[in-house]
Amino acid sequence: MIMAAEAEKTLVLDTPMKDVFDWSDSEDAVRDALWNHYMEANNHDTIKTEEQMKPVLDYTDDQVKELAEKELH
């Protein structure tokens, strides 16, 4: 049962941007789009980007969508 809840939490993260947002035509998963955005913002510092992304893994789908809207749109 915990596994199902965890899978549900990361569903949006693993979905292509274009399937989640009508303003995107990107095939990249939301997770990858956020990672790439943070890598650019952090001058390609993997450690800083990892620190920013780690909490996102515990976000609900709605929280992930809200973050992506704020950061990527």
XYZ file of C-alpha atoms in Angstrom:
73
model
C 0.000 0.000 0.000
C 2.851 2.375 0.713
C 4.296 1.612 -2.700
C 1.067 2.684 -4.393
C 1.082 5.966 -2.496
C 4.689 6.563 -3.472
C 3.957 5.788 -7.103
C 1.045 8.196 -7.034
C 3.225 10.929 -5.555
C 5.732 10.721 -8.406
C 3.266 10.225 -11.248
C 3.443 13.838 -12.455
C 7.219 13.922 -12.053
C 7.537 11.073 -14.541
C 4.984 12.360 -17.050
C 6.045 14.287 -20.174
C 5.617 18.030 -19.810
C 3.273 18.167 -22.814
C 0.908 15.683 -21.154
C 0.665 17.725 -17.949
C 0.673 21.325 -19.180
C -1.169 22.720 -22.179
C 1.506 25.425 -22.524
C 4.316 22.904 -23.116
C 5.177 20.775 -26.122
C 8.200 19.179 -24.459
C 8.602 15.396 -24.374
C 10.837 15.754 -21.291
C 9.454 14.385 -18.039
C 8.526 17.069 -15.519
C 11.367 15.766 -13.326
C 13.896 16.329 -16.132
C 12.543 19.769 -16.992
C 12.842 20.889 -13.373
C 16.323 19.359 -13.084
C 17.495 21.143 -16.238
C 15.990 24.428 -15.042
C 17.759 24.192 -11.685
C 21.042 23.125 -13.318
C 20.976 26.274 -15.454
C 20.079 28.457 -12.452
C 22.910 26.897 -10.412
C 25.604 27.259 -13.088
C 25.545 23.478 -13.618
C 26.365 22.720 -9.971
C 25.052 19.185 -9.539
C 25.217 19.289 -5.730
C 23.108 22.465 -5.486
C 20.644 21.110 -8.017
C 20.345 17.818 -6.167
C 19.657 19.722 -2.934
C 16.852 21.641 -4.645
C 15.336 18.576 -6.277
C 15.428 16.210 -3.292
C 12.403 17.723 -1.465
C 10.399 17.648 -4.709
C 10.437 13.853 -4.594
C 8.128 14.035 -1.570
C 5.717 16.536 -3.138
C 2.184 15.582 -4.101
C 1.186 15.788 -7.768
C -0.520 19.121 -7.127
C 2.597 20.517 -5.466
C 4.763 19.350 -8.383
C 2.392 20.987 -10.878
C 2.407 24.230 -8.889
C 6.209 24.243 -8.713
C 6.577 23.528 -12.432
C 4.095 26.287 -13.298
C 6.067 28.739 -11.147
C 9.543 27.705 -12.313
C 9.011 26.736 -15.942
C 6.120 28.744 -17.355
